[in-house]
Coordinates of C-alpha atoms and ligand atoms in Angstrom, one line a residue:
X1 CA 35.0 -7.8 -13.1
X2 CA 38.5 -9.2 -11.9
X3 CA 39.4 -12.0 -14.1
X4 CA 40.9 -15.3 -11.9
X5 CA 43.4 -17.5 -14.0
X6 CA 41.0 -20.1 -14.2
X7 CA 37.9 -20.8 -12.8
X8 CA 36.6 -24.4 -11.3
X9 CA 33.2 -24.5 -10.4
X10 CA 31.1 -20.8 -10.9
X11 CA 28.4 -21.1 -7.6
X12 CA 25.3 -19.1 -9.1
X13 CA 23.3 -17.6 -5.7
X14 CA 20.0 -16.3 -7.2
X15 CA 18.4 -13.3 -4.7
X16 CA 16.0 -15.8 -2.6
X17 CA 19.3 -18.1 -1.8
X18 CA 20.5 -16.2 0.6
X19 CA 22.3 -18.7 3.0
X20 CA 26.4 -20.2 2.9
X21 CA 25.1 -23.4 3.9
X22 CA 23.1 -24.4 0.8
X23 CA 24.0 -26.9 -1.2
X24 CA 25.5 -24.7 -4.1
X25 CA 28.2 -24.3 -1.4
X26 CA 28.3 -28.1 -0.6
X27 CA 32.4 -28.9 -1.5
X28 CA 32.9 -25.0 -2.1
X29 CA 36.8 -24.3 -2.8
X30 CA 38.4 -20.6 -2.5
X31 CA 40.8 -21.4 -4.3
X32 CA 39.6 -22.6 -7.3
X33 CA 35.8 -22.0 -7.4
X34 CA 34.0 -18.5 -7.1
X35 CA 30.5 -17.1 -6.6
X36 CA 28.4 -14.9 -8.9
X37 CA 25.6 -12.7 -8.1
X38 CA 23.7 -10.2 -10.3
X39 CA 21.3 -7.2 -9.3
X40 CA 19.0 -6.6 -12.4
X41 CA 16.3 -4.4 -13.3
X42 CA 14.3 -6.9 -15.0
X43 CA 13.9 -8.9 -11.6
X44 CA 11.9 -6.0 -10.7
X45 CA 10.0 -5.3 -13.8
X46 CA 9.0 -7.9 -15.6
X47 CA 6.3 -7.5 -12.7
X48 CA 5.7 -3.9 -12.0
X49 CA 7.7 -5.0 -8.3
X50 CA 7.0 -2.9 -4.9
X51 CA 9.9 -0.3 -3.5
X52 CA 9.5 -2.6 -0.6
X53 CA 10.0 -5.8 -2.1
X54 CA 13.0 -4.7 -4.6
X55 CA 14.4 -3.2 -1.3
X56 CA 14.3 -6.1 0.6
X57 CA 16.0 -8.7 -2.0
X58 CA 18.3 -5.6 -2.7
X59 CA 19.5 -5.2 0.7
X60 CA 19.4 -9.2 2.3
X61 CA 21.3 -10.1 -1.3
X62 CA 24.0 -7.2 -0.2
X63 CA 24.2 -7.9 3.0
X64 CA 24.9 -11.5 2.3
X65 CA 27.6 -10.2 -0.5
X66 CA 29.3 -8.6 2.6
X67 CA 29.5 -12.3 4.0
X68 CA 30.9 -13.7 1.3
X69 CA 33.4 -11.1 1.2
X70 CA 34.3 -11.4 4.7
X71 CA 34.6 -14.4 3.9
X72 CA 37.6 -14.7 1.4
X73 CA 34.8 -16.0 -1.3
X74 CA 36.0 -14.4 -4.2
X75 CA 32.7 -12.8 -5.7
X76 CA 31.7 -11.3 -8.9
X77 CA 28.9 -9.5 -8.2
X78 CA 27.0 -7.6 -10.7
X79 CA 24.8 -4.1 -9.1
X80 CA 22.1 -2.3 -10.3
X81 CA 24.4 0.8 -10.8
X82 CA 27.3 -1.0 -12.4
X83 CA 27.8 1.1 -16.0
X84 CA 27.7 -2.6 -18.0
X85 CA 25.6 -4.4 -16.1
X86 CA 22.6 -5.5 -19.2
X87 CA 20.2 -5.7 -16.3
X88 CA 19.4 -9.1 -17.2
X89 CA 19.9 -12.3 -15.1
X90 CA 20.9 -14.3 -18.1
X91 CA 23.1 -11.8 -19.3
X92 CA 24.4 -11.0 -16.8
X93 CA 25.7 -14.4 -16.3
X94 CA 26.1 -14.7 -20.0
X95 CA 28.9 -11.9 -19.4
X96 CA 30.2 -13.5 -16.5
X97 CA 30.9 -17.0 -18.2
X98 CA 32.5 -15.2 -20.8
X99 CA 35.2 -13.9 -18.7
X100 CA 35.6 -17.0 -15.7
X101 CA 35.2 -19.4 -18.5
X102 CA 33.9 -21.8 -15.6
X103 CA 34.3 -25.4 -15.9
X104 CA 30.4 -26.4 -14.1
X105 CA 28.1 -23.9 -12.9
X106 CA 26.3 -25.3 -9.8
X107 CA 23.0 -23.6 -7.9
X108 CA 20.9 -24.9 -5.4
X109 CA 17.4 -25.3 -7.7
X110 CA 15.8 -22.1 -7.7
X111 CA 12.3 -21.0 -6.8
X112 CA 11.2 -19.8 -9.9
X113 CA 10.5 -21.2 -13.5
X114 CA 11.2 -18.5 -15.3
X115 CA 14.2 -18.4 -13.8
X116 CA 15.4 -21.9 -14.3
X117 CA 14.7 -22.2 -17.9
X118 CA 16.8 -18.6 -17.9
X119 CA 20.1 -20.5 -15.9
X120 CA 19.5 -23.3 -18.3
X121 CA 19.4 -21.5 -21.5
X122 CA 23.0 -20.0 -20.7
X123 CA 24.5 -23.0 -19.6
X124 CA 23.2 -24.4 -22.9
X125 CA 24.2 -21.5 -25.4
X126 CA 27.5 -21.5 -24.0
X127 CA 27.8 -25.1 -23.6
X128 CA 28.6 -25.2 -19.4
X129 CA 27.3 -27.9 -17.6
X130 CA 25.1 -26.9 -15.0
X131 CA 24.8 -28.8 -11.6
X132 CA 21.4 -28.1 -10.0
X133 CA 21.6 -29.1 -6.2
X134 CA 18.3 -30.1 -4.1
X135 CA 17.0 -27.5 -1.6
X136 CA 17.8 -28.4 1.3
X137 CA 16.0 -26.0 3.3
X138 CA 12.6 -27.0 2.8
X139 CA 11.4 -31.0 4.6
X140 CA 10.2 -32.3 1.2
X141 CA 11.0 -32.7 -2.4
X142 CA 9.6 -31.8 -5.3
X143 CA 9.7 -35.9 -5.6
X144 CA 8.4 -36.7 -2.5
X145 CA 5.6 -34.6 -3.5
X146 CA 5.1 -36.2 -6.7
X147 CA 5.7 -40.0 -5.7
X148 CA 2.8 -38.5 -2.6
X149 CA 0.7 -37.7 -5.4
X150 CA 0.7 -41.1 -7.4
X151 CA -2.7 -42.5 -7.4
X152 CA -4.5 -40.5 -5.8
X153 CA -7.6 -38.5 -7.3
X154 CA -7.4 -35.5 -5.4
X155 CA -4.5 -34.2 -3.5
X156 CA -5.4 -32.7 -0.3
X157 CA -3.2 -30.6 1.7
X158 CA -4.3 -32.6 5.4
X159 CA -2.8 -36.1 3.6
X160 CA 0.6 -34.8 2.8
X161 CA 1.0 -32.3 6.5
X162 CA 0.1 -36.3 8.2
X163 CA 2.8 -37.6 6.2
X164 CA 5.3 -35.1 7.1
X165 CA 4.7 -34.8 10.6
X166 CA 4.6 -38.3 11.0
X167 CA 8.0 -38.9 8.1
X168 CA 9.7 -36.1 10.7
X169 CA 8.5 -37.0 13.9
X170 CA 6.6 -33.3 14.4
X171 CA 4.3 -33.5 17.0
X172 CA 4.3 -37.1 17.5
X173 CA 3.6 -39.5 20.5
X174 CA 4.6 -42.8 18.4
X175 CA 2.8 -42.8 15.5
X176 CA -0.3 -40.8 16.9
X177 CA -0.5 -37.0 17.1
X178 CA 0.3 -35.3 20.1
X179 CA -3.1 -34.4 22.0
X180 CA -4.9 -36.9 20.1
X181 CA -5.9 -34.7 16.8
X182 CA -4.0 -33.9 13.8
X183 CA -5.7 -30.5 13.4
X184 CA -6.5 -27.7 15.6
X185 CA -8.2 -25.6 13.2
X186 CA -11.6 -25.5 14.9
X187 CA -9.5 -23.6 17.7
X188 CA -7.9 -21.9 15.8
X189 CA -10.2 -19.6 14.3
X190 CA -11.7 -16.4 17.3
X191 CA -12.0 -12.9 15.9
X192 CA -11.1 -9.9 18.9
X193 CA -13.8 -8.7 21.4
X194 CA -15.6 -5.8 19.8
X195 CA -13.6 -3.8 22.6
X196 CA -10.4 -4.8 20.2
X197 CA -7.6 -7.1 20.2
X198 CA -5.3 -8.0 23.4
X199 CA -2.4 -5.9 24.0
X200 CA 0.0 -6.8 20.8
X201 CA 3.5 -7.0 21.5
X202 CA 5.5 -4.6 18.9
X203 CA 7.1 -6.8 16.6
X204 CA 10.8 -6.6 16.0
X205 CA 11.5 -4.2 13.3
X206 CA 15.0 -2.8 12.2
X207 CA 16.5 0.8 12.0
X208 CA 18.2 0.4 8.0
X209 CA 21.7 0.3 8.7
X210 CA 23.9 1.8 6.0
X211 CA 23.3 -0.3 3.5
X212 CA 19.9 -0.8 3.8
X213 CA 19.7 3.1 3.7
X214 CA 21.8 3.7 0.2
X215 CA 19.1 0.6 -0.8
X216 CA 16.1 2.4 0.0
X217 CA 17.8 5.8 -1.7
X218 CA 18.6 4.2 -5.2
X219 CA 15.2 1.9 -5.2
X220 CA 12.7 5.7 -4.9
X221 CA 15.6 6.8 -7.7
X222 CA 15.4 4.4 -9.8
X223 CA 12.4 2.4 -8.8
X224 CA 10.2 5.7 -8.8
X225 CA 6.9 4.9 -10.2
X226 CA 6.6 1.8 -8.3
X227 CA 4.1 1.2 -6.0
X228 CA 4.3 1.5 -2.2
X229 CA 6.6 3.5 0.5
X230 CA 9.8 3.7 1.2
X231 CA 11.5 5.6 3.3
X232 CA 14.8 4.7 5.8
X233 CA 13.6 4.4 9.1
X234 CA 12.1 1.3 11.0
X235 CA 8.8 2.1 9.8
X236 CA 9.7 3.2 6.3
X237 CA 11.4 -0.6 5.9
X238 CA 12.2 -2.4 9.4
X239 CA 12.7 -6.1 7.4
X240 CA 15.4 -8.2 8.7
X241 CA 18.2 -8.5 5.6
X242 CA 20.1 -10.8 7.2
X243 CA 20.4 -14.1 9.1
X244 CA 21.0 -12.3 12.5
X245 CA 18.5 -9.8 12.1
X246 CA 16.0 -13.0 11.4
X247 CA 16.8 -15.2 13.9
X248 CA 16.0 -12.1 16.4
X249 CA 12.7 -11.9 14.7
X250 CA 12.1 -15.3 15.0
X251 CA 12.9 -15.4 18.5
X252 CA 10.5 -12.7 19.3
X253 CA 8.0 -14.3 17.5
X254 CA 8.5 -17.3 20.1
X255 CA 8.2 -15.3 22.2
X256 CA 6.1 -12.8 23.0
X257 CA 3.1 -13.7 20.4
X258 CA 2.7 -17.3 19.3
X259 CA 1.2 -18.1 22.6
X260 CA -1.9 -16.2 20.8
X261 CA -1.1 -16.8 17.3
X262 CA -3.6 -20.2 16.5
X263 CA -6.7 -18.5 18.3
X264 CA -6.0 -15.0 16.4
X265 CA -5.0 -16.6 12.9
X266 CA -7.6 -15.2 11.2
X267 CA -8.7 -12.2 13.1
X268 CA -8.3 -8.5 11.4
X269 CA -8.1 -5.0 12.9
X270 CA -8.2 -2.0 11.2
X271 CA -5.0 0.0 11.7
X272 CA -3.5 -2.9 13.0
X273 CA -0.9 -4.5 10.3
X274 CA 1.4 -6.8 12.4
X275 CA -1.1 -8.4 15.0
X276 CA -0.3 -12.2 16.4
X277 CA 1.7 -13.7 13.2
X278 CA 5.2 -14.0 12.6
X279 CA 6.7 -12.1 9.5
X280 CA 9.2 -14.5 8.7
X281 CA 8.1 -15.6 5.3
X282 CA 10.3 -13.3 3.7
X283 CA 13.2 -14.7 5.7
X284 CA 12.1 -18.0 5.1
X285 CA 11.6 -17.2 1.4
X286 CA 15.1 -15.6 1.0
X287 CA 16.6 -18.9 2.7
X288 CA 17.8 -16.8 5.8
X289 CA 15.9 -19.3 7.7
X290 CA 15.4 -22.4 7.2
X291 CA 11.7 -24.4 7.7
X292 CA 13.5 -27.1 10.0
X293 CA 15.0 -24.0 12.4
X294 CA 11.9 -22.4 12.4
X295 CA 9.5 -25.3 13.2
X296 CA 11.9 -27.2 16.0
X297 CA 11.9 -23.4 17.4
X298 CA 8.0 -23.9 18.0
X299 CA 8.0 -27.5 19.0
X300 CA 10.2 -25.9 21.7
X301 CA 7.7 -23.8 22.7
X302 CA 5.1 -26.3 22.7
X303 CA 7.5 -29.1 25.0
X304 CA 8.5 -26.1 27.4
X305 CA 4.9 -25.6 28.4
X306 CA 5.2 -22.0 27.0
X307 CA 2.7 -22.3 24.2
X308 CA -0.6 -23.9 23.8
X309 CA -1.0 -27.5 21.0
X310 CA -3.7 -25.4 19.5
X311 CA -0.9 -22.9 18.9
X312 CA 2.1 -24.1 17.7
X313 CA 0.0 -27.3 15.6
X314 CA -1.3 -23.8 13.7
X315 CA 1.4 -22.7 13.3
X316 CA 3.8 -25.9 12.3
X317 CA 0.8 -26.8 10.2
X318 CA 1.6 -23.6 7.8
X319 CA 5.1 -24.0 7.3
X320 CA 5.3 -28.0 7.6
X321 CA 1.9 -28.4 5.5
X322 CA 1.4 -25.3 3.3
X323 CA 4.3 -24.0 2.5
X324 CA 5.7 -27.7 1.2
X325 CA 2.7 -28.6 -0.4
X326 CA 2.2 -25.0 -2.6
X327 CA 5.8 -25.9 -3.1
X328 CA 5.3 -29.6 -4.7
X329 CA 2.2 -28.8 -6.8
X330 CA 3.7 -25.0 -8.1
X331 CA 6.9 -27.8 -9.3
X332 CA 4.6 -30.5 -9.9
X333 CA 2.2 -28.1 -12.8
X334 CA 3.9 -25.2 -14.0
X335 CA 4.2 -23.9 -16.6
X336 CA 1.1 -24.7 -17.7
X337 CA -0.1 -23.8 -13.9
X338 CA 0.2 -20.0 -15.1
X339 CA -2.4 -20.4 -17.7
X340 CA -4.9 -21.7 -15.5
X341 CA -8.0 -20.4 -16.0
X342 CA -11.2 -22.5 -14.4
X343 CA -13.6 -19.8 -14.4
X344 CA -12.7 -18.3 -17.3
X345 CA -12.7 -15.0 -15.6
X346 CA -11.7 -11.9 -17.7
X347 CA -12.1 -8.7 -15.7
X348 CA -9.3 -6.2 -15.2
X349 CA -7.5 -5.5 -12.0
X350 CA -9.8 -2.3 -10.5
X351 CA -6.4 0.3 -10.3
X352 CA -7.6 1.1 -6.5
X353 CA -5.6 -2.2 -6.1
X354 CA -2.1 -0.1 -7.0
X355 CA -3.2 2.9 -4.4
X356 CA -5.9 2.1 -2.4
X357 CA -8.5 4.5 -3.1
X358 CA -12.0 3.0 -2.3
X359 CA -14.5 3.2 -0.3
X360 CA -14.6 -0.4 0.6
X361 CA -12.8 0.0 3.7
X362 CA -11.7 -4.0 4.1
X363 CA -9.6 -3.3 0.5
X364 CA -8.7 0.3 1.8
X365 CA -7.0 -0.9 5.1
X366 CA -5.5 -4.2 3.2
X367 CA -4.3 -2.4 0.0
X368 CA -2.8 0.4 2.1
X369 CA -1.0 -1.8 4.6
X370 CA 0.3 -3.6 1.7
X371 CA 1.4 -1.1 0.1
X372 CA 3.3 1.0 2.9
X373 CA 4.9 -1.9 4.7
X374 CA 4.9 -4.7 1.8
X375 CA 2.6 -7.2 4.6
X376 CA -0.7 -8.2 4.8
X377 CA -1.6 -11.7 6.8
X378 CA -3.2 -14.7 5.2
X379 CA -6.6 -14.1 5.6
X380 CA -6.3 -10.1 4.0
X381 CA -4.8 -11.7 1.0
X382 CA -7.7 -15.0 0.6
X383 CA -10.5 -13.4 2.6
X384 CA -10.3 -9.3 1.3
X385 CA -7.8 -8.8 -1.7
X386 CA -8.6 -12.2 -2.9
X387 CA -12.1 -13.0 -2.3
X388 CA -12.8 -9.4 -4.3
X389 CA -10.7 -10.4 -7.4
X390 CA -12.3 -14.0 -7.2
X391 CA -15.9 -12.6 -7.1
X392 CA -15.5 -9.7 -9.4
X393 CA -13.8 -12.6 -11.8
X394 CA -10.6 -10.6 -12.7
X395 CA -8.2 -12.7 -14.8
X396 CA -6.1 -14.8 -12.9
X397 CA -2.9 -14.0 -14.4
X398 CA -3.3 -10.3 -13.3
X399 CA -4.2 -11.1 -9.8
X400 CA -1.3 -13.3 -10.2
X401 CA 1.1 -10.2 -10.7
X402 CA -0.7 -8.1 -8.3
X403 CA 0.5 -10.4 -5.7
X404 CA 3.9 -11.3 -6.8
X405 CA 5.0 -7.3 -7.2
X406 CA 3.2 -6.4 -3.5
X407 CA 4.6 -8.7 -0.9
X408 CA 7.7 -8.8 0.5
X409 CA 7.7 -12.4 0.8
X410 CA 6.6 -13.3 -2.5
X411 CA 8.4 -15.7 -4.8
X412 CA 6.9 -17.1 -7.3
X413 CA 6.8 -21.2 -6.2
X414 CA 4.8 -20.2 -2.8
X415 CA 2.6 -17.0 -4.4
X416 CA 1.4 -18.5 -7.8
X417 CA -0.3 -21.7 -5.6
X418 CA -2.1 -19.5 -3.4
X419 CA -3.2 -17.1 -6.0
X420 CA -3.7 -19.3 -9.2
X421 CA -5.2 -22.4 -7.0
X422 CA -5.8 -21.6 -3.4
X423 CA -7.5 -18.1 -3.7
X424 CA -8.4 -17.7 -7.2
X425 CA -10.1 -21.3 -7.8
X426 CA -8.9 -20.7 -11.4
X427 CA -7.1 -24.6 -11.4
X428 CA -10.7 -25.8 -10.8
X429 CA -9.9 -27.2 -7.6
X430 CA -7.2 -29.2 -7.6
X431 CA -5.2 -26.9 -4.9
X432 CA -8.6 -26.6 -3.1
X433 CA -11.5 -28.8 -2.6
X434 CA -14.4 -25.5 -3.3
X435 CA -13.8 -21.8 -4.0
X436 CA -13.0 -19.6 -0.8
X437 CA -15.7 -17.4 -1.3
X438 CA -18.3 -15.7 1.4
X439 CA -20.3 -12.7 2.0
X440 CA -19.1 -9.1 3.2
X441 CA -20.4 -11.0 6.9
X442 CA -17.5 -13.0 7.3
X443 CA -15.5 -9.9 6.9
X444 CA -17.9 -8.2 10.0
X445 CA -17.0 -11.2 11.9
X446 CA -13.6 -10.9 11.5
X447 CA -12.5 -7.7 11.4
X448 CA -14.0 -3.8 12.4
X449 CA -13.6 -3.0 8.9
X450 CA -17.3 -3.1 7.8
X451 CA -18.1 -0.7 11.4
X452 CA -16.9 2.0 9.5
X453 CA -17.9 1.2 6.0
X454 CA -20.2 3.5 3.9
X455 CA -21.4 0.0 3.3
X456 CA -23.6 -2.7 4.9
X457 CA -22.2 -6.0 5.1
X458 CA -25.7 -8.2 5.2
X459 CA -27.0 -5.5 2.5
X460 CA -27.2 -7.5 -1.1
X461 CA -28.4 -4.6 -3.0
X462 CA -29.7 -1.1 -2.8
X463 CA -28.0 1.7 -1.9
X464 CA -25.9 0.7 0.9
X465 CA -25.1 -2.8 -0.1
X466 CA -21.6 -4.2 0.8
X467 CA -19.9 -5.2 -2.9
X468 CA -18.8 -7.6 -1.1
X469 CA -22.1 -9.2 -1.0
X470 CA -23.1 -8.3 -4.1
X471 CA -20.6 -10.3 -6.2
X472 CA -21.2 -13.1 -3.6
X473 CA -24.9 -13.7 -4.9
X474 CA -23.6 -12.6 -8.3
X475 CA -20.4 -15.1 -8.5
X476 CA -22.8 -17.8 -7.4
X477 CA -25.6 -17.2 -10.2
X478 CA -22.9 -16.9 -13.1
X479 CA -21.2 -19.9 -12.2
X480 CA -23.8 -22.0 -10.7
X481 CA -24.3 -25.1 -12.9
X482 CA -20.7 -25.4 -11.6
X483 CA -20.7 -25.0 -8.3
X484 CA -23.7 -27.0 -8.1
X485 CA -22.0 -30.2 -9.0
X486 CA -19.2 -29.7 -5.9
X487 CA -20.2 -31.3 -3.0
X488 CA -19.1 -28.7 -0.9
X489 CA -21.1 -25.7 -2.3
X490 CA -24.4 -27.5 -2.1
X491 CA -25.7 -25.1 0.9
X492 CA -24.8 -22.4 -0.8
X493 CA -25.7 -23.1 -4.1
X494 CA -29.2 -24.2 -2.3
X495 CA -29.6 -20.9 -0.4
X496 CA -28.9 -19.0 -3.9
X497 CA -31.7 -21.2 -5.1
X498 CA -34.1 -19.9 -2.3
X499 CA -33.9 -16.7 -3.5
X500 CA -36.5 -14.6 -5.9
X501 CA -36.5 -13.8 -9.2
X502 CA -36.7 -10.4 -8.3
X503 CA -34.4 -10.0 -5.7
X504 CA -31.9 -12.2 -7.7
X505 CA -31.9 -9.5 -10.9
X506 CA -31.6 -6.7 -8.1
X507 CA -28.5 -8.5 -6.9
X508 CA -27.3 -8.6 -10.8
X509 CA -28.0 -5.2 -11.7
X510 CA -26.1 -3.8 -8.7
X511 CA -23.6 -6.1 -9.3
X512 CA -23.4 -4.3 -12.9
X513 CA -22.9 -1.3 -11.4
X514 CA -20.5 -2.4 -9.2
X515 CA -18.7 -3.4 -12.9
X516 CA -19.5 -0.2 -14.4
X517 CA -18.3 2.3 -11.7
X518 CA -14.8 0.1 -11.6
X519 CA -14.2 1.1 -14.9
X520 CA -15.8 4.8 -15.4
Ligands
FAD1 C1 -3.3 -15.0 -2.0 C2 -2.0 -15.2 -1.7 C3 -1.1 -15.3 -1.9 C4 0.1 -15.1 -1.1 N1 1.3 -15.1 -1.2 C5 2.5 -15.2 -0.3 C6 3.7 -15.1 -1.1 O1 3.9 -14.5 -2.3 N2 4.9 -15.3 -0.3 C7 4.9 -16.6 1.1 O2 5.6 -16.8 1.5 N3 3.2 -16.8 1.4 C8 2.3 -16.4 0.8 N4 0.8 -16.6 1.4 C9 0.8 -17.8 2.2 C10 0.7 -16.3 3.7 O3 0.0 -15.2 3.5 C11 2.1 -15.7 4.1 O4 2.7 -16.7 4.3 C12 2.1 -15.1 5.3 O5 0.4 -14.2 5.5 C13 3.3 -14.7 6.2 O6 3.2 -13.7 6.8 P1 3.8 -14.3 8.2 O7 5.4 -14.7 7.9 O8 3.2 -13.4 9.3 O9 3.1 -15.5 8.6 P2 2.4 -16.6 9.7 O10 1.0 -16.0 9.7 O11 2.8 -16.2 10.9 O12 2.6 -17.4 9.3 C14 3.9 -18.5 9.5 C15 4.9 -19.0 8.0 O13 3.9 -20.3 7.5 C16 3.8 -19.9 5.6 N5 2.9 -19.9 5.8 C17 1.4 -19.7 5.8 N6 0.3 -19.7 5.1 C18 1.0 -20.6 4.0 C19 0.4 -20.4 2.7 N7 -0.6 -20.5 2.3 N8 1.2 -21.1 1.8 C20 2.7 -21.2 1.3 N9 3.6 -20.7 3.1 C21 2.5 -20.3 3.8 C22 4.9 -18.8 6.2 O14 5.9 -19.0 5.7 C23 4.1 -17.8 7.1 O15 5.8 -17.4 7.4 C24 0.4 -16.3 0.3 C25 -1.1 -16.0 0.6 C26 -2.3 -15.8 -0.2 C27 -4.1 -16.4 0.2
SF4_2 S1 -19.5 -3.5 4.3 FE1 -18.2 -4.7 2.6 S2 -17.0 -3.7 1.9 FE2 -17.3 -2.5 3.6 S3 -15.8 -3.5 4.7 FE3 -17.6 -4.5 5.3 S4 -16.9 -6.1 4.1 FE4 -16.2 -4.9 3.5

């Protein structure tokens, strides 16, 4: 590490803060200030991070470091292979502060409560003032969200989303939504026809350059026992690792897939990973793209008549709505949110989540694809893997660790509320008004997975019973008393009560057999 004579500000840049326009760089003076970045083992091992995820973060960090060096910024960068690397964020920051003795640490608000605590701890220990600046790559601040929640008995996405639409004049005509409706979800739930999806334009994937190839080799060596696969080809690792590539992915989506995005947002199909989705979450979360530019790009597609309102509203709702909403939930609820377990779920995560080896086609497809690409789309996460762990009653913290490990876009502020709140209902309804539960018939309707599965989605017990369907009814029986108090679950509980005691017992025994088979 070079030793400048004196450092005024040390700019802390984390692996998910890779843009030189961020608030941390405001007022940056290359003569007196320098930048600190660190690759450390601990960030890939505190949860058992997948190879795809580790490679993306490290490659993107190295590309950003190169960009800073080309701009003649003094950079203090700890590489994973450095012999003196302490392999922890606080260890590396401590070392840099001891060497550089900065007057101030400056950073953009991090995306992870644990990391924030670590950095605050180091600042305190070394008596170095820490300035934390707003992350301007979002539309809203955590304070805006907290203000929105004040005095409300329930917080719901819809009202927050409408407030942001109005405030930022997005898809608005005066104070009314363009097209007369705030929400086109009802038009956005189509499955593919039996013949399969319409032609899907191949998504833009990148052949790893020299930096990425070296990172892939490093990850395959150092993290050989971590989940998933990684190879130096566009199929083996094709993610954008720098802003220029992320912009190309965004443009490709806008041109080729946005028009059908809304209609087929929830659909799934065997061996079709990418479908009509955008695949930009990792770029947004690493801050290679800003939420504002993505939403603006989609709005232009609508105003230019190239994409229908149903698709554009459906897409913008995900970013302006859900993404800002989950961030608000995370920062207003942490750290206790991590411990939520409203349904007292305590089953272990089945081992097949780490290798995809299961006879259940829907899970086999979703998990295998996640392991090889670091990607699954929203309905695969919510209504296949998430549905199964919810119905089985897996400890929410274990489910959280799996999602955080698996996906290239996984950063705790966005992953945790999606898992704890939306998918596992572990916050007891803070984020979602009811648990997202369904039988295998939902998966049959939205995909062709069941067609090649050995189970039958409409059967809840017996030798061909679909485990999703069995566990759905078993879940309702196990949680009948709390579910019957939820007005949005009344119909499902009523259907349960129409069953004979004999059927209920057969389902319970089938569920027990399924659980036993998982651990034997
Ligand atoms: C259990 C579970 C875990 C999830 N974990 C993550 C995660 O770790 N990181 C992550 O970015 N998203 C997560 N999501 C949300 C969503 O599944 C992904 O953002 C999406 O699948 C990413 O693929 P895409 O870019 O092709 O998204 P698209 O379907 O094309 O959507 C466009 C963008 O909208 C945003 N978005 C969509 N849904 C959500 C949502 N529910 N919350 C926040 N942003 C959303 C993303 O930035 C996404 O890139 C999770 C959802 C569930 C149900
Ligand atoms: S039958 Fe059940 S387990 Fe098999 S793919 Fe369909 S939903 Fe999944």
